[in-house]
XYZ file of C-alpha atoms in Angstrom:
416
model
C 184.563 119.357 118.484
C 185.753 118.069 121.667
C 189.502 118.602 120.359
C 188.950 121.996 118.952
C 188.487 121.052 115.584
C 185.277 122.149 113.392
C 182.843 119.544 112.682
C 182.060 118.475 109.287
C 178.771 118.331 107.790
C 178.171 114.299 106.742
C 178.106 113.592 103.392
C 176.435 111.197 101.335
C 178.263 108.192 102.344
C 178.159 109.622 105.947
C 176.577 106.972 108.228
C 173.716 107.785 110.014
C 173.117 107.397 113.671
C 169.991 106.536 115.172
C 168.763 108.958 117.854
C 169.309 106.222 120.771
C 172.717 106.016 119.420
C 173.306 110.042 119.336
C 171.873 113.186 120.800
C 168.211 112.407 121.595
C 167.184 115.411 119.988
C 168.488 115.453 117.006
C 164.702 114.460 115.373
C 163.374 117.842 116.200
C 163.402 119.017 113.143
C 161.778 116.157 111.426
C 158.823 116.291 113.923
C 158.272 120.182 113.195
C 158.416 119.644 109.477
C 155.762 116.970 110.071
C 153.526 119.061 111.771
C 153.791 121.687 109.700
C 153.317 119.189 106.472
C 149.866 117.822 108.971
C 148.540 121.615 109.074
C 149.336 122.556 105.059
C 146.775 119.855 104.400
C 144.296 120.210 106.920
C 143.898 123.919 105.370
C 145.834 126.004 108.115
C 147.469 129.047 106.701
C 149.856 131.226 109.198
C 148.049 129.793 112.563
C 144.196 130.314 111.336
C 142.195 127.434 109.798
C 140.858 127.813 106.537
C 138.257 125.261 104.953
C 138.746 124.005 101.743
C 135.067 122.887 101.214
C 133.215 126.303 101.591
C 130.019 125.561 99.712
C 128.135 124.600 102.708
C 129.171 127.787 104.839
C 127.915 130.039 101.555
C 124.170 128.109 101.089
C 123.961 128.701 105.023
C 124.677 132.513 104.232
C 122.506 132.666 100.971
C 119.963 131.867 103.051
C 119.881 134.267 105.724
C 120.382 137.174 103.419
C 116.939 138.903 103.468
C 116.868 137.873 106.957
C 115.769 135.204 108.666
C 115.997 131.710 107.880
C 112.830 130.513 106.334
C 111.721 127.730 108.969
C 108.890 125.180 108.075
C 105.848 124.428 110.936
C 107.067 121.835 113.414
C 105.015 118.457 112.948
C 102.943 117.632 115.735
C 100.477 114.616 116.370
C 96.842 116.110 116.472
C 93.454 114.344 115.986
C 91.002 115.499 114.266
C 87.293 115.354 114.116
C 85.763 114.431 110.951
C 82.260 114.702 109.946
C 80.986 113.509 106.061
C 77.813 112.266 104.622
C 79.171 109.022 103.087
C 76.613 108.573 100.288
C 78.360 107.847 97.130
C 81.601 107.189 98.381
C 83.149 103.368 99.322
C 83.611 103.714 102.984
C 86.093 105.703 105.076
C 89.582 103.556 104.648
C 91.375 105.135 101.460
C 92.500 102.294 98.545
C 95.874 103.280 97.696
C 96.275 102.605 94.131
C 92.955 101.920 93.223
C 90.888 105.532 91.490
C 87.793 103.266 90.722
C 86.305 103.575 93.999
C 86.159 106.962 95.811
C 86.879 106.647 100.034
C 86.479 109.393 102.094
C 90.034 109.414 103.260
C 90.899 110.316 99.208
C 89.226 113.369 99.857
C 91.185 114.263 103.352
C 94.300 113.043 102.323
C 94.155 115.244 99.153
C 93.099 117.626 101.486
C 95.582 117.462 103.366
C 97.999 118.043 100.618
C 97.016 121.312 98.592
C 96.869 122.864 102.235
C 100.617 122.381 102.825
C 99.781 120.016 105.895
C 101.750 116.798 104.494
C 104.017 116.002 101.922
C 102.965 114.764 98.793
C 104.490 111.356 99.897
C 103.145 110.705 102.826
C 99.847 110.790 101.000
C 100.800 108.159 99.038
C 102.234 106.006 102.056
C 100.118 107.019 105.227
C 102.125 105.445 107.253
C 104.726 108.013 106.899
C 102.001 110.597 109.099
C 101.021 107.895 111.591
C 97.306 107.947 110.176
C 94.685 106.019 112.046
C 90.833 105.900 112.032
C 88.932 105.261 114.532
C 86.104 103.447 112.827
C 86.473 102.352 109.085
C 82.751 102.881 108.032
C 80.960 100.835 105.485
C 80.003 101.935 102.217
C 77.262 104.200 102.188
C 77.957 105.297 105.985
C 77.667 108.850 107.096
C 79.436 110.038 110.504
C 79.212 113.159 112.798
C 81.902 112.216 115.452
C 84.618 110.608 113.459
C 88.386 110.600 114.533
C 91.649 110.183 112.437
C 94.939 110.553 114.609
C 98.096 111.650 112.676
C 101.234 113.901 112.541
C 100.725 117.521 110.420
C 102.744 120.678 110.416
C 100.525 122.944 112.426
C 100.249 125.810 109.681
C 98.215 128.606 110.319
C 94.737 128.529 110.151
C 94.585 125.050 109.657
C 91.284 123.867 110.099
C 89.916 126.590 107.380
C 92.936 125.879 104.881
C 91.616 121.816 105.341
C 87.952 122.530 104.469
C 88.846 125.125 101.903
C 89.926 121.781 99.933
C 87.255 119.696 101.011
C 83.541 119.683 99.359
C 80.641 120.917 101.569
C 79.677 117.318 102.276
C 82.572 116.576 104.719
C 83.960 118.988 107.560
C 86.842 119.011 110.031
C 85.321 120.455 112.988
C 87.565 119.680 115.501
C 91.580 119.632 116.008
C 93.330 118.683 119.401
C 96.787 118.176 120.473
C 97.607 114.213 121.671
C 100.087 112.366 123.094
C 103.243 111.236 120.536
C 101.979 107.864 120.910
C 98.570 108.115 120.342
C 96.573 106.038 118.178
C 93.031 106.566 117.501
C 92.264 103.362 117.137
C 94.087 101.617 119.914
C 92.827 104.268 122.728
C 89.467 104.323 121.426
C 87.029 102.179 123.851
C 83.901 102.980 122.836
C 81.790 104.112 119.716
C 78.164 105.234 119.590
C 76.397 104.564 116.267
C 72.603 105.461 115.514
C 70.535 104.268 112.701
C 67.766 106.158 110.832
C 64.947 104.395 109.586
C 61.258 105.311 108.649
C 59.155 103.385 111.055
C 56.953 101.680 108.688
C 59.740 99.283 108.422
C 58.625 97.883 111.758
C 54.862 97.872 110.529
C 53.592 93.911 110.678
C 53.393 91.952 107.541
C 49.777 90.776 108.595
C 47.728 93.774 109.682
C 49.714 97.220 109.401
C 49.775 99.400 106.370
C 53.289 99.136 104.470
C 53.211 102.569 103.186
C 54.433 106.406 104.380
C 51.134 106.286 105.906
C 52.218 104.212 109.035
C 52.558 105.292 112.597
C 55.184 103.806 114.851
C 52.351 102.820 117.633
C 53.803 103.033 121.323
C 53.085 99.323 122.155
C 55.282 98.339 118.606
C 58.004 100.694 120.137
C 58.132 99.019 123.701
C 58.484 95.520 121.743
C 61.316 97.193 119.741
C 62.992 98.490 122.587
C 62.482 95.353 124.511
C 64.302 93.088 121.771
C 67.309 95.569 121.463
C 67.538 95.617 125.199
C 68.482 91.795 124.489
C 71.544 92.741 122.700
C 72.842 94.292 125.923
C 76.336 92.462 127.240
C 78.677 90.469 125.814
C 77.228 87.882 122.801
C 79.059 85.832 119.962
C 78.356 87.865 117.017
C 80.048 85.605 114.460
C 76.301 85.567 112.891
C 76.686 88.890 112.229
C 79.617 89.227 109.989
C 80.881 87.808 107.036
C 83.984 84.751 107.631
C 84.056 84.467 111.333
C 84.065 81.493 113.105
C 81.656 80.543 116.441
C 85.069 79.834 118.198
C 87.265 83.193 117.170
C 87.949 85.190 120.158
C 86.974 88.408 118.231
C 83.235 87.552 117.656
C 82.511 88.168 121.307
C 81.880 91.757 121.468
C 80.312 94.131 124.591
C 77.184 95.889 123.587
C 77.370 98.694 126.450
C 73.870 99.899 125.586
C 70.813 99.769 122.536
C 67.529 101.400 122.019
C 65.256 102.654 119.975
C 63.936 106.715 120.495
C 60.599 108.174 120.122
C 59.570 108.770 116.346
C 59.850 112.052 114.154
C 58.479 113.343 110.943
C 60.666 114.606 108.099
C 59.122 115.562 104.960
C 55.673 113.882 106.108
C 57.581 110.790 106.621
C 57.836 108.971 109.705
C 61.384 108.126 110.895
C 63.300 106.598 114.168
C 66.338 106.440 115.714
C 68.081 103.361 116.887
C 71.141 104.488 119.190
C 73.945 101.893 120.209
C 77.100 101.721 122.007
C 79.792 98.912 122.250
C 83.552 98.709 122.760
C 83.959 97.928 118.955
C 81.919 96.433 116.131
C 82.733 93.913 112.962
C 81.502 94.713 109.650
C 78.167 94.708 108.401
C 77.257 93.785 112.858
C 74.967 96.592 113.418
C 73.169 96.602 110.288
C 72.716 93.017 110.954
C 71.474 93.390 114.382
C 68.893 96.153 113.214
C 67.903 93.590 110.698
C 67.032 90.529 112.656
C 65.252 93.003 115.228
C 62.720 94.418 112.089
C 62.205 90.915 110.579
C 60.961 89.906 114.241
C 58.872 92.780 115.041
C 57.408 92.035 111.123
C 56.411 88.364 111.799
C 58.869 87.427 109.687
C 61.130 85.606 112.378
C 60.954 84.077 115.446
C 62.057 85.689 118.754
C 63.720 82.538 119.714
C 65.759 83.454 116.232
C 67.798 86.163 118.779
C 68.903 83.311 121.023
C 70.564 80.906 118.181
C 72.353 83.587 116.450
C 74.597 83.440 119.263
C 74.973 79.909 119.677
C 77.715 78.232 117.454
C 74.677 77.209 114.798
C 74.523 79.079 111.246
C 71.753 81.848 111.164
C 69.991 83.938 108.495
C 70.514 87.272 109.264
C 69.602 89.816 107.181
C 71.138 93.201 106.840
C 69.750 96.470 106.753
C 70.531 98.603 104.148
C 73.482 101.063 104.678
C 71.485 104.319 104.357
C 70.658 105.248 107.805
C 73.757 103.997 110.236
C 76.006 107.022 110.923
C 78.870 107.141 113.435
C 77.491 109.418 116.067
C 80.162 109.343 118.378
C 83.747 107.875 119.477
C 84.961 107.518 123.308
C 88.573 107.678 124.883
C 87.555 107.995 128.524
C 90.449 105.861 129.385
C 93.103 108.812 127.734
C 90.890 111.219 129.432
C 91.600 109.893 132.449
C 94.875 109.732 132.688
C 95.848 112.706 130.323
C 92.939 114.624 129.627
C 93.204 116.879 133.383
C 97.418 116.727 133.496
C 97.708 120.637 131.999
C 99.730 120.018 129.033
C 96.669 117.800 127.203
C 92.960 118.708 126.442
C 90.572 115.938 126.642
C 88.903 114.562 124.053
C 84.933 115.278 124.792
C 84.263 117.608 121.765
C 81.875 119.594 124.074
C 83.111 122.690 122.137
C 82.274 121.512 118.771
C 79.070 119.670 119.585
C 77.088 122.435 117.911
C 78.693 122.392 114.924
C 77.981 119.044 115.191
C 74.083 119.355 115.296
C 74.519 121.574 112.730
C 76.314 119.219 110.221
C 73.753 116.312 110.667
C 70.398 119.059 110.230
C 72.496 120.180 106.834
C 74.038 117.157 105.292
C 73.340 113.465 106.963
C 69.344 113.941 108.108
C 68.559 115.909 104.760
C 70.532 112.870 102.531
C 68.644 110.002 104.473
C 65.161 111.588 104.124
C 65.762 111.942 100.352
C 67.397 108.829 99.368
C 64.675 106.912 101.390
C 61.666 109.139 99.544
C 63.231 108.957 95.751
C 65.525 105.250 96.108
C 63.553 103.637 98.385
C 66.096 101.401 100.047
C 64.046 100.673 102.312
C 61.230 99.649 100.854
C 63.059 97.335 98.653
C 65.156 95.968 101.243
C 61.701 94.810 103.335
C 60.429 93.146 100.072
C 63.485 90.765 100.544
C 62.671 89.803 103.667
C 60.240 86.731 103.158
C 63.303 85.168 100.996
C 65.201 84.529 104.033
C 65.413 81.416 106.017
C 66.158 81.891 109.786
C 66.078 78.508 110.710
C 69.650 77.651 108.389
C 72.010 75.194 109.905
C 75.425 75.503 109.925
C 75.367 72.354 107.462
C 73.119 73.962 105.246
C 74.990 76.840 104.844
C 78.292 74.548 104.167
C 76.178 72.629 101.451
C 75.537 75.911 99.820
C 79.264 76.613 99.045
C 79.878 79.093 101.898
C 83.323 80.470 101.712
C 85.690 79.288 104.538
C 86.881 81.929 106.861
C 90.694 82.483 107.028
C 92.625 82.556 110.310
C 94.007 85.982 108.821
C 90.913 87.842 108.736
C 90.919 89.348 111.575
C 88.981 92.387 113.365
C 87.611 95.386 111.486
C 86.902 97.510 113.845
C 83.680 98.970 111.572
C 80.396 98.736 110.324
């Protein structure tokens, strides 16, 4: 002590000071044994760290034991191109929840699964894989030149792992890389459909033969070609649908383009070709249009009949049967422009694939149309139903018949 004396060590009763009162470091010691308490339970044992929670750090290990770490495919959005002969099956879009009636998208999407493509649950929510379709065909409709955009883990030897799960009758023939964003739907601006019909369905009522027997004559096709030409531009099709309103934006569509080619035999039957192309279509449109087009050329209907279905009046307009229209052909020239030449994407032409192509319609959808037609005869019994129309119906007459009221929701299907 300052006097020479020894200090004693404070008792019980001692009084404390406070370190502003005393020697400012006096709480040394209480801030190392803090510390040192901190470290004990963070898991530090003589200056290295140890974890208490090692389970994750001995998984990680398990795993790399034989090597290394097993790694799934990276997902990637792709489109693909689809072809399928759509006889027996209810159109392209898949019913989720509903076994009763078979899509084509049941087929891919199971597919898609027993290949190791997609999770089981993002077949049952599609939404999960970004899946779009270009067109969402009818039932009965066949196509060559579909397109579904979606996200898949690009496996190895994917394409022949898809069709190994897929029955003969529909083929992925085509896969490309796309843009993350990319919807099929949404870039697609224009889709080429052709219908297949045997020509005596344009053979007049009055003086033609209605049989297998009848010739497409080349006067009958220049009055065929000359009505389709009429469809040409941009029309109100709400005539040609089912619950669309004269006024609704969406029943103007663009028709870029619509003829009929020269005839063919199959099977000693005489058939044609009716090609068209348009920015989009509504349901049931182009089997409507080819069906006001034979019930002219038949002397069933007017030409004048042409002219009022666009008008805001209600027409008769019978529809073909769903046999013969096939999706030929979908067009993204817009996404070819602006990606398809910028070295990372490929465009989307199919020029590759267009043999196998040829080769799927000569195998499945020519062969299926011919036969139906020659054994079912939709055809034939679809003409006989022709005289029961009336194609001078007013809008009031078809309001006094109990026509269903189109809703405001209904909107564009993008199909036919």
């Amino acid at each position: 002590g300052p006097w020479g004396l020894p200090r004693a060590s404070p008792g019980p009763d001692s009084p404390r000071l406070s370190p502003m009162a005393g020697n400012a470091k006096s709480p040394a010691p209480v801030v190392a044994r803090q510390e040192q308490d901190k470290k004990a339970r963070c898991g530090w044992q003589g200056g290295a760290r140890v974890w208490e929670e090692t389970e994750p750090q001995t998984k990680k290990l398990k795993s790399c034991e034989d090597g290394e770490p097993h790694r799934k495919p990276p997902k990637r959005k792709i489109v693909l191109l689809l072809a399928y002969s759509g006889k027996g099956y209810h159109g392209m879009q898949r019913n989720v929840g509903s076994s009763q009636f078979k899509t084509i998208e049941d087929e891919l999407v199971s597919a898609l699964v027993r290949a190791g493509c997609i999770p089981e649950s993002h077949g049952e929510d599609m939404k999960k894989m970004s899946f779009q379709r270009c067109a969402r065909t009818d039932k009965g409709v066949s196509a060559a030149g579909q397109v579904v955009s979606l996200k898949v883990r690009l496996i190895d030897d994917i394409l022949a792992k898809i069709n190994s799960h897929l029955p003969s009758h529909i083929r992925i023939l085509g896969l490309k890389r796309v843009t993350g964003g990319f919807n099929s739907k949404k870039k697609c601006d224009g889709r080429t459909y052709f219908y297949m019909l045997p020509t005596f369905a344009f053979a007049h009522r009055d003086h033609d033969v209605q049989d297998e027997t009848y010739r497409l004559s080349a006067e009958t096709l220049r009055q065929v070609n000359q009505l389709l030409a009429r469809y040409k531009g941009t029309h109100n099709f709400h005539n040609f649908t089912s619950q669309k309103w004269p006024w609704e934006p969406s029943a103007q569509r663009y028709i870029l383009d619509m003829f009929c080619e020269a005839p063919f035999e199959r099977d000693s039957m005489e058939f044609a070709v009716i090609k068209v192309k348009g920015q989009s279509f509504m349901t049931h449109q182009i089997r409507k249009m080819v069906g006001l087009v034979v019930a002219i050329v038949k002397g069933y209907a007017p030409e004048d009949v042409l002219e009022r279905s666009w008008g805001e009046a209600k027409v008769d307009v019978p529809k073909a049967p769903g046999l013969g229209l096939v999706l030929e052909r979908v067009h993204f020239e817009r996404y070819n422009r602006r990606y398809g030449n910028d070295g990372l994407h490929e465009p989307l032409d199919w020029v590759q694939e267009e043999a196998e192509v040829t080769a799927f319609k000569e195998q499945h959808i020519y062969p299926t149309i011919v036969n139906t037609e020659r054994h079912e005869r939709s055809m034939a019994q679809w003409l006989s139903t022709l005289p029961m129309h009336d194609f001078s119906a007013t809008a009031q007459a078809a309001a006094s018949s109990g026509a269903k009221v189109p809703s405001p929701q209904e909107g564009d299907g993008h199909s036919d």
